[in-house]
Amino acid sequence: NYDIPWNPNRLEQRMGRIHRIGQKNEVFVFNLVAVNTLEGEVLTRLLAKMEQMREDLGQEQVYDFIGDVLEEQSADLASIMEEAIEGRQNIDEIIERMEKSISQEHKRLLDMAAQERLDQGSFDLPGAKRLFDELSIRSLPLRSYGNFVLDALSTTRTRISLSQDETLVRIDRFPKNLRDFARKNKIILPSQESLRFTLNEKKETDSTPMIHTDHPLFKLALELSERKLQQIIIPSFEAKLPIQEELNVEINRVTIIDGTGRILEQQLIMIGKSNNGTWLEISPYFLFSTNLEIIKVGIELDQSFRMEIIKRARKMLRGVQREREEYTNRRNVFLRNSFNEQMNILNERLERYRAENYDGKNTALINQTFTQIEELEEKSQERLEETEREKTILLKPVHNLLQFRLVPSGTENRRVIPSIYHNLIESFELNEGRINIALQSAFGMADFISEEPNGETRFIIVTPNIDQLIDELILEDFKPIWKSLYFYEVKGDKIIVQKAGR
């Protein structure tokens, strides 16, 4: 948009024309504004305010609700620029009036959205706390993100420097093809000459942060890894590990989309199968905390994983469907209410114009309002149809990434398959007065979670040898849960408990 219309409704209509049903490409909209001009300054403030509304409301349709409000209060761009040119008000006063009008509408829409969220049942605080505790041990350790970035960039001719202790990283230059690749994938790389981050949480500062999932380098590393996976065939292999019994393991990527093609959920699912046919879920932490000793490349694949992973993917699909159904229903109600309110405003305006139409002086305004009503009806129908398409939740074909076999190394195992000890641990915890015992994924940061009578969480790792296990743990990974971590050494039917740090 290099010739921006002075009513946001018109601007939205332009964008709507290229977002019609059937559009398969992502659309980028650039609003070009002249600098050092009154019009440019007003437009910049207006667009910034509109974008803030879009983020707060989680809605793309804010232009639908604001244009007529500004026009009704003579705070639209046309009226503002007319007053600025005539010198009736200075630019700061004009912008203040415009922002006040937008802020009032912003608050009204936020209140409407908040009302839609009321009466949805009481908030389950204990349940939310349990969910947070489980997420805290399912999240990958922070160190893994930085190492993942380094590994992904290692084949890209990126100029990387490491400190002597290999905890601080400086990137001096990104090659042009990598910057082009980043732009193509909508990733904005920092423009400064060098970029720094740390691999050690203790050395994190404002100038050398840890890499998190929202960091552009992490997003770039994901895209690079995705491209690499599409270009190579990962071999199957066999590896030794100090575990109780032999396991076949497979990693798959599960992707769930809506009817518009937008990705709603994407997960890597790692499952194992023991020799007796028992299935178990394996924590992704396993990949970042274990050094596999590969003894053989190329093994016969176990085809039975296919049905099991599809079963788990469908379970994941049902969960997303339940969550999205509530969201889309609320969004549908919000949109209907918003469109109805805007339609009421137009109808009231039309009646006022008709009542004051002496000698046909309002004929043009009446015709304009009729046109606006027709456009609003078309627009509301289109948006509500899009909401209906969003209700369709689909499972994309499951993408198999890797299959391998783990065999016992012959040394004493440090970690156990928690499902084998489920009954023993559950009985022990209940006898101690603890409740809500939850089995966790194998080889993760905890095997079980339970809850003390006072509501405190207890993270449990089961092992046949506490001392050997503690010596091999990467202790920095357990920092977030260390004060609530307990080791349970199992000797037959007996359990010896040791709190972390003792």
C-alpha positions as a Python dict, from the first residue, in 0.01 Angstrom:
ca = {
    (1, 'N'): (0, 0, 0),
    (2, 'Y'): (176, 312, -117),
    (3, 'D'): (-145, 514, -146),
    (4, 'I'): (-312, 446, 187),
    (5, 'P'): (-687, 523, 205),
    (6, 'W'): (-793, 748, 488),
    (7, 'N'): (-1046, 506, 635),
    (8, 'P'): (-907, 183, 784),
    (9, 'N'): (-1213, 0, 649),
    (10, 'R'): (-1093, 64, 295),
    (11, 'L'): (-744, -53, 388),
    (12, 'E'): (-889, -376, 528),
    (13, 'Q'): (-1093, -433, 213),
    (14, 'R'): (-779, -413, 1),
    (15, 'M'): (-609, -675, 215),
    (16, 'G'): (-920, -890, 217),
    (17, 'R'): (-919, -917, -162),
    (18, 'I'): (-591, -1110, -157),
    (19, 'H'): (-689, -1324, 143),
    (20, 'R'): (-988, -1477, -35),
    (21, 'I'): (-1083, -1842, -14),
    (22, 'G'): (-837, -2048, -216),
    (23, 'Q'): (-531, -1833, -144),
    (24, 'K'): (-254, -2087, -81),
    (25, 'N'): (42, -1852, -30),
    (26, 'E'): (117, -1643, 275),
    (27, 'V'): (43, -1277, 207),
    (28, 'F'): (269, -993, 321),
    (29, 'V'): (123, -643, 347),
    (30, 'F'): (355, -342, 347),
    (31, 'N'): (215, 1, 432),
    (32, 'L'): (450, 263, 289),
    (33, 'V'): (433, 594, 474),
    (34, 'A'): (611, 917, 382),
    (35, 'V'): (849, 1035, 655),
    (36, 'N'): (865, 1394, 783),
    (37, 'T'): (506, 1467, 682),
    (38, 'L'): (190, 1529, 885),
    (39, 'E'): (10, 1251, 705),
    (40, 'G'): (299, 1010, 761),
    (41, 'E'): (316, 1081, 1133),
    (42, 'V'): (-58, 1031, 1179),
    (43, 'L'): (-58, 713, 971),
    (44, 'T'): (233, 566, 1162),
    (45, 'R'): (61, 625, 1497),
    (46, 'L'): (-268, 490, 1362),
    (47, 'L'): (-119, 170, 1221),
    (48, 'A'): (87, 108, 1537),
    (49, 'K'): (-226, 144, 1751),
    (50, 'M'): (-421, -90, 1523),
    (51, 'E'): (-146, -351, 1537),
    (52, 'Q'): (-150, -337, 1919),
    (53, 'M'): (-524, -397, 1911),
    (54, 'R'): (-478, -694, 1678),
    (55, 'E'): (-226, -852, 1916),
    (56, 'D'): (-435, -787, 2229),
    (57, 'L'): (-755, -921, 2079),
    (58, 'G'): (-599, -1209, 1890),
    (59, 'Q'): (-813, -1101, 1597),
    (60, 'E'): (-722, -1001, 1242),
    (61, 'Q'): (-1047, -810, 1198),
    (62, 'V'): (-977, -498, 1405),
    (63, 'Y'): (-999, -282, 1093),
    (64, 'D'): (-1361, -391, 1061),
    (65, 'F'): (-1447, -242, 1398),
    (66, 'I'): (-1251, 82, 1409),
    (67, 'G'): (-1293, 266, 1080),
    (68, 'D'): (-1654, 371, 1130),
    (69, 'V'): (-1588, 461, 1494),
    (70, 'L'): (-1321, 710, 1388),
    (71, 'E'): (-1542, 849, 1114),
    (72, 'E'): (-1840, 881, 1350),
    (73, 'Q'): (-1632, 1087, 1597),
    (74, 'S'): (-1464, 1298, 1325),
    (75, 'A'): (-1136, 1136, 1423),
    (76, 'D'): (-1081, 959, 1092),
    (77, 'L'): (-778, 1041, 885),
    (78, 'A'): (-972, 1252, 635),
    (79, 'S'): (-1112, 1480, 907),
    (80, 'I'): (-780, 1492, 1090),
    (81, 'M'): (-581, 1594, 784),
    (82, 'E'): (-840, 1856, 691),
    (83, 'E'): (-810, 2015, 1035),
    (84, 'A'): (-430, 1993, 1025),
    (85, 'I'): (-414, 2165, 686),
    (86, 'E'): (-653, 2438, 794),
    (87, 'G'): (-452, 2486, 1112),
    (88, 'R'): (-750, 2459, 1343),
    (89, 'Q'): (-555, 2227, 1575),
    (90, 'N'): (-191, 2135, 1608),
    (91, 'I'): (-82, 1785, 1513),
    (92, 'D'): (-29, 1664, 1871),
    (93, 'E'): (-385, 1755, 1970),
    (94, 'I'): (-519, 1587, 1657),
    (95, 'I'): (-326, 1265, 1719),
    (96, 'E'): (-433, 1270, 2085),
    (97, 'R'): (-800, 1284, 1983),
    (98, 'M'): (-753, 1001, 1734),
    (99, 'E'): (-572, 783, 1989),
    (100, 'K'): (-837, 855, 2252),
    (101, 'S'): (-1110, 738, 2013),
    (102, 'I'): (-916, 423, 1925),
    (103, 'S'): (-839, 352, 2293),
    (104, 'Q'): (-1207, 376, 2385),
    (105, 'E'): (-1297, 129, 2109),
    (106, 'H'): (-1000, -87, 2209),
    (107, 'K'): (-1132, -108, 2566),
    (108, 'R'): (-1484, -186, 2445),
    (109, 'L'): (-1361, -475, 2232),
    (110, 'L'): (-1137, -607, 2512),
    (111, 'D'): (-1434, -596, 2752),
    (112, 'M'): (-1645, -783, 2496),
    (113, 'A'): (-1376, -1048, 2453),
    (114, 'A'): (-1337, -1079, 2830),
    (115, 'Q'): (-1713, -1124, 2869),
    (116, 'E'): (-1699, -1417, 2628),
    (117, 'R'): (-1445, -1584, 2858),
    (118, 'L'): (-1663, -1553, 3171),
    (119, 'D'): (-1882, -1829, 3306),
    (120, 'Q'): (-1657, -2100, 3162),
    (121, 'G'): (-1632, -2284, 3493),
    (122, 'S'): (-1411, -2229, 3795),
    (123, 'F'): (-1033, -2218, 3752),
    (124, 'D'): (-863, -2539, 3864),
    (125, 'L'): (-559, -2396, 4044),
    (126, 'P'): (-424, -2731, 4175),
    (127, 'G'): (-469, -2884, 3829),
    (128, 'A'): (-287, -2591, 3669),
    (129, 'K'): (-1, -2632, 3916),
    (130, 'R'): (28, -3003, 3836),
    (131, 'L'): (30, -2924, 3465),
    (132, 'F'): (305, -2663, 3518),
    (133, 'D'): (512, -2915, 3718),
    (134, 'E'): (485, -3172, 3441),
    (135, 'L'): (580, -2917, 3178),
    (136, 'S'): (885, -2814, 3381),
    (137, 'I'): (1036, -3162, 3345),
    (138, 'R'): (924, -3216, 2986),
    (139, 'S'): (1095, -2899, 2864),
    (140, 'L'): (1441, -2948, 2722),
    (141, 'P'): (1734, -2800, 2920),
    (142, 'L'): (1835, -2451, 2810),
    (143, 'R'): (2185, -2565, 2714),
    (144, 'S'): (2039, -2788, 2443),
    (145, 'Y'): (1906, -2496, 2236),
    (146, 'G'): (2245, -2328, 2199),
    (147, 'N'): (2417, -2654, 2112),
    (148, 'F'): (2144, -2729, 1860),
    (149, 'V'): (2208, -2390, 1693),
    (150, 'L'): (2583, -2454, 1676),
    (151, 'D'): (2528, -2795, 1522),
    (152, 'A'): (2285, -2659, 1262),
    (153, 'L'): (2520, -2373, 1166),
    (154, 'S'): (2830, -2593, 1148),
    (155, 'T'): (2776, -2670, 777),
    (156, 'T'): (2680, -2318, 663),
    (157, 'R'): (3013, -2126, 643),
    (158, 'T'): (2893, -1906, 929),
    (159, 'R'): (3193, -1750, 1104),
    (160, 'I'): (3166, -1872, 1466),
    (161, 'S'): (3410, -1813, 1754),
    (162, 'L'): (3407, -2003, 2085),
    (163, 'S'): (3563, -1894, 2414),
    (164, 'Q'): (3843, -2106, 2555),
    (165, 'D'): (3606, -2284, 2794),
    (166, 'E'): (3352, -2327, 2510),
    (167, 'T'): (3070, -2155, 2699),
    (168, 'L'): (3055, -1822, 2508),
    (169, 'V'): (2972, -1802, 2138),
    (170, 'R'): (3028, -1512, 1898),
    (171, 'I'): (2895, -1511, 1543),
    (172, 'D'): (3088, -1260, 1334),
    (173, 'R'): (2926, -1309, 995),
    (174, 'F'): (2633, -1485, 831),
    (175, 'P'): (2692, -1579, 466),
    (176, 'K'): (2460, -1413, 215),
    (177, 'N'): (2288, -1739, 117),
    (178, 'L'): (2201, -1800, 484),
    (179, 'R'): (2057, -1450, 525),
    (180, 'D'): (1853, -1507, 206),
    (181, 'F'): (1734, -1842, 346),
    (182, 'A'): (1633, -1669, 671),
    (183, 'R'): (1436, -1398, 488),
    (184, 'K'): (1261, -1661, 278),
    (185, 'N'): (1146, -1830, 600),
    (186, 'K'): (1041, -1498, 759),
    (187, 'I'): (1326, -1503, 1014),
    (188, 'I'): (1484, -1167, 1094),
    (189, 'L'): (1850, -1207, 1183),
    (190, 'P'): (2012, -934, 1395),
    (191, 'S'): (2172, -667, 1179),
    (192, 'Q'): (2467, -592, 1407),
    (193, 'E'): (2813, -702, 1299),
    (194, 'S'): (2846, -972, 1565),
    (195, 'L'): (2602, -1170, 1776),
    (196, 'R'): (2680, -1331, 2113),
    (197, 'F'): (2514, -1595, 2328),
    (198, 'T'): (2617, -1836, 2601),
    (199, 'L'): (2581, -2209, 2653),
    (200, 'N'): (2609, -2181, 3032),
    (201, 'E'): (2324, -2037, 3236),
    (202, 'K'): (2568, -1905, 3499),
    (203, 'K'): (2732, -1681, 3238),
    (204, 'E'): (2412, -1536, 3099),
    (205, 'T'): (2403, -1155, 3076),
    (206, 'D'): (2200, -899, 2882),
    (207, 'S'): (2466, -893, 2608),
    (208, 'T'): (2522, -1273, 2605),
    (209, 'P'): (2184, -1440, 2661),
    (210, 'M'): (2093, -1807, 2651),
    (211, 'I'): (1918, -1926, 2336),
    (212, 'H'): (1543, -1978, 2386),
    (213, 'T'): (1274, -2111, 2154),
    (214, 'D'): (1175, -1759, 2044),
    (215, 'H'): (1529, -1663, 1945),
    (216, 'P'): (1572, -1611, 1568),
    (217, 'L'): (1882, -1834, 1567),
    (218, 'F'): (1682, -2123, 1710),
    (219, 'K'): (1409, -2074, 1449),
    (220, 'L'): (1679, -2064, 1180),
    (221, 'A'): (1834, -2385, 1315),
    (222, 'L'): (1493, -2557, 1301),
    (223, 'E'): (1446, -2460, 936),
    (224, 'L'): (1798, -2571, 845),
    (225, 'S'): (1745, -2906, 1018),
    (226, 'E'): (1411, -2949, 844),
    (227, 'R'): (1576, -2893, 506),
    (228, 'K'): (1852, -3138, 594),
    (229, 'L'): (1599, -3404, 696),
    (230, 'Q'): (1422, -3368, 362),
    (231, 'Q'): (1748, -3423, 173),
    (232, 'I'): (1894, -3724, 352),
    (233, 'I'): (1788, -4070, 460),
    (234, 'I'): (1875, -4127, 825),
    (235, 'P'): (2006, -4481, 873),
    (236, 'S'): (1876, -4713, 1140),
    (237, 'F'): (2128, -4828, 1397),
    (238, 'E'): (2192, -5028, 1713),
    (239, 'A'): (2353, -4876, 2022),
    (240, 'K'): (2459, -4978, 2373),
    (241, 'L'): (2318, -4813, 2683),
    (242, 'P'): (2316, -4905, 3054),
    (243, 'I'): (1945, -5001, 3061),
    (244, 'Q'): (1746, -5293, 3201),
    (245, 'E'): (1637, -5457, 2878),
    (246, 'E'): (1652, -5427, 2500),
    (247, 'L'): (1430, -5162, 2342),
    (248, 'N'): (1337, -5071, 1987),
    (249, 'V'): (1283, -4694, 1957),
    (250, 'E'): (1124, -4482, 1686),
    (251, 'I'): (1093, -4103, 1647),
    (252, 'N'): (807, -3953, 1445),
    (253, 'R'): (685, -3603, 1376),
    (254, 'V'): (311, -3549, 1415),
    (255, 'T'): (151, -3237, 1264),
    (256, 'I'): (-207, -3117, 1311),
    (257, 'I'): (-357, -2843, 1092),
    (258, 'D'): (-691, -2666, 1058),
    (259, 'G'): (-909, -2633, 749),
    (260, 'T'): (-712, -2328, 633),
    (261, 'G'): (-382, -2520, 637),
    (262, 'R'): (-244, -2343, 945),
    (263, 'I'): (-33, -2562, 1177),
    (264, 'L'): (-198, -2591, 1518),
    (265, 'E'): (30, -2846, 1683),
    (266, 'Q'): (353, -3017, 1590),
    (267, 'Q'): (536, -3265, 1812),
    (268, 'L'): (818, -3513, 1798),
    (269, 'I'): (694, -3836, 1953),
    (270, 'M'): (950, -4094, 2065),
    (271, 'I'): (816, -4434, 2166),
    (272, 'G'): (987, -4756, 2262),
    (273, 'K'): (891, -5122, 2244),
    (274, 'S'): (1031, -5389, 2474),
    (275, 'N'): (1087, -5752, 2377),
    (276, 'N'): (758, -5855, 2538),
    (277, 'G'): (567, -5607, 2319),
    (278, 'T'): (509, -5341, 2586),
    (279, 'W'): (495, -4985, 2452),
    (280, 'L'): (636, -4689, 2643),
    (281, 'E'): (680, -4318, 2579),
    (282, 'I'): (1039, -4192, 2593),
    (283, 'S'): (1126, -3839, 2699),
    (284, 'P'): (1305, -3615, 2446),
    (285, 'Y'): (1547, -3535, 2730),
    (286, 'F'): (1698, -3876, 2665),
    (287, 'L'): (1856, -3748, 2342),
    (288, 'F'): (2030, -3460, 2522),
    (289, 'S'): (2156, -3646, 2827),
    (290, 'T'): (2292, -3972, 2686),
    (291, 'N'): (2600, -4066, 2488),
    (292, 'L'): (2501, -4358, 2268),
    (293, 'E'): (2769, -4612, 2177),
    (294, 'I'): (2669, -4709, 1822),
    (295, 'I'): (2773, -5065, 1747),
    (296, 'K'): (2591, -5131, 1422),
    (297, 'V'): (2445, -4920, 1139),
    (298, 'G'): (2159, -5059, 936),
    (299, 'I'): (1912, -5288, 1114),
    (300, 'E'): (1585, -5449, 1013),
    (301, 'L'): (1302, -5207, 1085),
    (302, 'D'): (1015, -5300, 1314),
    (303, 'Q'): (698, -5232, 1112),
    (304, 'S'): (466, -5259, 1413),
    (305, 'F'): (549, -4902, 1516),
    (306, 'R'): (328, -4765, 1239),
    (307, 'M'): (-5, -4859, 1396),
    (308, 'E'): (106, -4755, 1744),
    (309, 'I'): (221, -4408, 1639),
    (310, 'I'): (-99, -4353, 1438),
    (311, 'K'): (-301, -4447, 1747),
    (312, 'R'): (-108, -4193, 1956),
    (313, 'A'): (-133, -3929, 1683),
    (314, 'R'): (-511, -3972, 1672),
    (315, 'K'): (-528, -3931, 2049),
    (316, 'M'): (-331, -3608, 2011),
    (317, 'L'): (-572, -3502, 1734),
    (318, 'R'): (-875, -3556, 1959),
    (319, 'G'): (-717, -3339, 2228),
    (320, 'V'): (-652, -3055, 1985),
    (321, 'Q'): (-1006, -3088, 1847),
    (322, 'R'): (-1152, -3046, 2196),
    (323, 'E'): (-939, -2740, 2267),
    (324, 'R'): (-1000, -2577, 1930),
    (325, 'E'): (-1375, -2638, 1939),
    (326, 'E'): (-1408, -2420, 2249),
    (327, 'Y'): (-1179, -2154, 2100),
    (328, 'T'): (-1352, -2138, 1761),
    (329, 'N'): (-1696, -2129, 1924),
    (330, 'R'): (-1592, -1832, 2139),
    (331, 'R'): (-1433, -1660, 1841),
    (332, 'N'): (-1749, -1718, 1639),
    (333, 'V'): (-1962, -1559, 1911),
    (334, 'F'): (-1720, -1268, 1943),
    (335, 'L'): (-1727, -1203, 1569),
    (336, 'R'): (-2106, -1228, 1548),
    (337, 'N'): (-2149, -983, 1837),
    (338, 'S'): (-1896, -744, 1686),
    (339, 'F'): (-2054, -754, 1341),
    (340, 'N'): (-2403, -719, 1488),
    (341, 'E'): (-2297, -416, 1689),
    (342, 'Q'): (-2138, -256, 1386),
    (343, 'M'): (-2452, -331, 1183),
    (344, 'N'): (-2663, -163, 1453),
    (345, 'I'): (-2441, 146, 1433),
    (346, 'L'): (-2489, 161, 1055),
    (347, 'N'): (-2865, 112, 1080),
    (348, 'E'): (-2894, 385, 1343),
    (349, 'R'): (-2688, 615, 1123),
    (350, 'L'): (-2909, 532, 824),
    (351, 'E'): (-3226, 615, 1019),
    (352, 'R'): (-3075, 945, 1135),
    (353, 'Y'): (-2975, 1039, 781),
    (354, 'R'): (-3325, 955, 656),
    (355, 'A'): (-3492, 1155, 932),
    (356, 'E'): (-3278, 1460, 853),
    (357, 'N'): (-3296, 1424, 473),
    (358, 'Y'): (-3455, 1762, 404),
    (359, 'D'): (-3455, 1850, 33),
    (360, 'G'): (-3245, 1541, -34),
    (361, 'K'): (-2934, 1685, 137),
    (362, 'N'): (-2843, 1344, 285),
    (363, 'T'): (-2903, 1138, -27),
    (364, 'A'): (-2530, 1078, -84),
    (365, 'L'): (-2480, 981, 282),
    (366, 'I'): (-2777, 744, 268),
    (367, 'N'): (-2643, 573, -44),
    (368, 'Q'): (-2298, 550, 113),
    (369, 'T'): (-2443, 389, 427),
    (370, 'F'): (-2639, 138, 218),
    (371, 'T'): (-2312, 45, 46),
    (372, 'Q'): (-2141, 6, 384),
    (373, 'I'): (-2421, -222, 507),
    (374, 'E'): (-2390, -442, 198),
    (375, 'E'): (-2011, -458, 237),
    (376, 'L'): (-2045, -546, 606),
    (377, 'E'): (-2290, -825, 529),
    (378, 'E'): (-2051, -968, 270),
    (379, 'K'): (-1755, -930, 500),
    (380, 'S'): (-1926, -1089, 800),
    (381, 'Q'): (-2039, -1385, 591),
    (382, 'E'): (-1686, -1435, 460),
    (383, 'R'): (-1526, -1415, 805),
    (384, 'L'): (-1779, -1647, 966),
    (385, 'E'): (-1726, -1900, 686),
    (386, 'E'): (-1352, -1881, 753),
    (387, 'T'): (-1419, -1950, 1122),
    (388, 'E'): (-1617, -2258, 1022),
    (389, 'R'): (-1321, -2382, 815),
    (390, 'E'): (-1097, -2333, 1117),
    (391, 'K'): (-1317, -2579, 1307),
    (392, 'T'): (-1200, -2858, 1075),
    (393, 'I'): (-896, -3016, 1242),
    (394, 'L'): (-686, -3254, 1032),
    (395, 'L'): (-395, -3491, 1096),
    (396, 'K'): (-121, -3468, 833),
    (397, 'P'): (61, -3789, 733),
    (398, 'V'): (296, -3890, 1015),
    (399, 'H'): (662, -3831, 921),
    (400, 'N'): (898, -4107, 1035),
    (401, 'L'): (1240, -3965, 1127),
    (402, 'L'): (1442, -4243, 1285),
    (403, 'Q'): (1435, -4595, 1426),
    (404, 'F'): (1706, -4756, 1638),
    (405, 'R'): (1762, -5038, 1884),
    (406, 'L'): (1903, -4998, 2236),
    (407, 'V'): (2074, -5296, 2393),
    (408, 'P'): (2203, -5329, 2753),
    (409, 'S'): (2572, -5239, 2773),
    (410, 'G'): (2651, -5502, 3037),
    (411, 'T'): (2731, -5245, 3305),
    (412, 'E'): (2493, -5177, 3592),
    (413, 'N'): (2198, -4971, 3474),
    (414, 'R'): (2143, -4628, 3628),
    (415, 'R'): (1795, -4553, 3496),
    (416, 'V'): (1493, -4782, 3486),
    (417, 'I'): (1180, -4813, 3276),
    (418, 'P'): (936, -4642, 3517),
    (419, 'S'): (626, -4834, 3407),
    (420, 'I'): (780, -5152, 3548),
    (421, 'Y'): (781, -4991, 3895),
    (422, 'H'): (447, -4814, 3870),
    (423, 'N'): (258, -5031, 4119),
    (424, 'L'): (547, -5035, 4367),
    (425, 'I'): (595, -4657, 4363),
    (426, 'E'): (222, -4586, 4374),
    (427, 'S'): (172, -4808, 4682),
    (428, 'F'): (473, -4653, 4854),
    (429, 'E'): (355, -4297, 4792),
    (430, 'L'): (-1, -4366, 4903),
    (431, 'N'): (126, -4528, 5224),
    (432, 'E'): (329, -4212, 5289),
    (433, 'G'): (19, -3997, 5248),
    (434, 'R'): (106, -3858, 4907),
    (435, 'I'): (-151, -3838, 4627),
    (436, 'N'): (-181, -3768, 4253),
    (437, 'I'): (98, -4006, 4159),
    (438, 'A'): (170, -3960, 3788),
    (439, 'L'): (388, -4184, 3571),
    (440, 'Q'): (624, -3988, 3342),
    (441, 'S'): (799, -4067, 3014),
    (442, 'A'): (1099, -4301, 3036),
    (443, 'F'): (1452, -4161, 3075),
    (444, 'G'): (1328, -3808, 3140),
    (445, 'M'): (1409, -3567, 3422),
    (446, 'A'): (1173, -3755, 3653),
    (447, 'D'): (1010, -4098, 3648),
    (448, 'F'): (715, -4005, 3871),
    (449, 'I'): (549, -3697, 4020),
    (450, 'S'): (350, -3707, 4342),
    (451, 'E'): (193, -3449, 4568),
    (452, 'E'): (247, -3392, 4942),
    (453, 'P'): (-57, -3335, 5171),
    (454, 'N'): (35, -2964, 5180),
    (455, 'G'): (25, -2946, 4799),
    (456, 'E'): (402, -2946, 4742),
    (457, 'T'): (525, -3143, 4442),
    (458, 'R'): (772, -3430, 4468),
    (459, 'F'): (977, -3525, 4159),
    (460, 'I'): (1099, -3885, 4176),
    (461, 'I'): (1381, -4065, 3993),
    (462, 'V'): (1391, -4443, 4040),
    (463, 'T'): (1731, -4615, 4024),
    (464, 'P'): (1907, -4929, 4146),
    (465, 'N'): (2213, -4723, 4248),
    (466, 'I'): (2175, -4365, 4370),
    (467, 'D'): (2547, -4283, 4396),
    (468, 'Q'): (2630, -4394, 4043),
    (469, 'L'): (2328, -4212, 3902),
    (470, 'I'): (2406, -3880, 4073),
    (471, 'D'): (2766, -3897, 3948),
    (472, 'E'): (2641, -3919, 3590),
    (473, 'L'): (2359, -3663, 3601),
    (474, 'I'): (2405, -3327, 3429),
    (475, 'L'): (2317, -3137, 3745),
    (476, 'E'): (2257, -2797, 3581),
    (477, 'D'): (1959, -2946, 3397),
    (478, 'F'): (1788, -3026, 3725),
    (479, 'K'): (1831, -2681, 3879),
    (480, 'P'): (1461, -2582, 3835),
    (481, 'I'): (1340, -2888, 4031),
    (482, 'W'): (1641, -2962, 4254),
    (483, 'K'): (1474, -2861, 4583),
    (484, 'S'): (1183, -3096, 4514),
    (485, 'L'): (1382, -3386, 4362),
    (486, 'Y'): (1404, -3726, 4534),
    (487, 'F'): (1596, -4039, 4440),
    (488, 'Y'): (1430, -4375, 4513),
    (489, 'E'): (1678, -4663, 4522),
    (490, 'V'): (1490, -4988, 4467),
    (491, 'K'): (1625, -5305, 4624),
    (492, 'G'): (1370, -5580, 4562),
    (493, 'D'): (1050, -5462, 4731),
    (494, 'K'): (1232, -5206, 4948),
    (495, 'I'): (1276, -4838, 4864),
    (496, 'I'): (1552, -4616, 5004),
    (497, 'V'): (1470, -4245, 4969),
    (498, 'Q'): (1734, -3973, 4935),
    (499, 'K'): (1657, -3605, 4880),
    (500, 'A'): (1866, -3424, 4619),
    (501, 'G'): (2153, -3225, 4770),
    (502, 'R'): (2200, -3454, 5070),
}
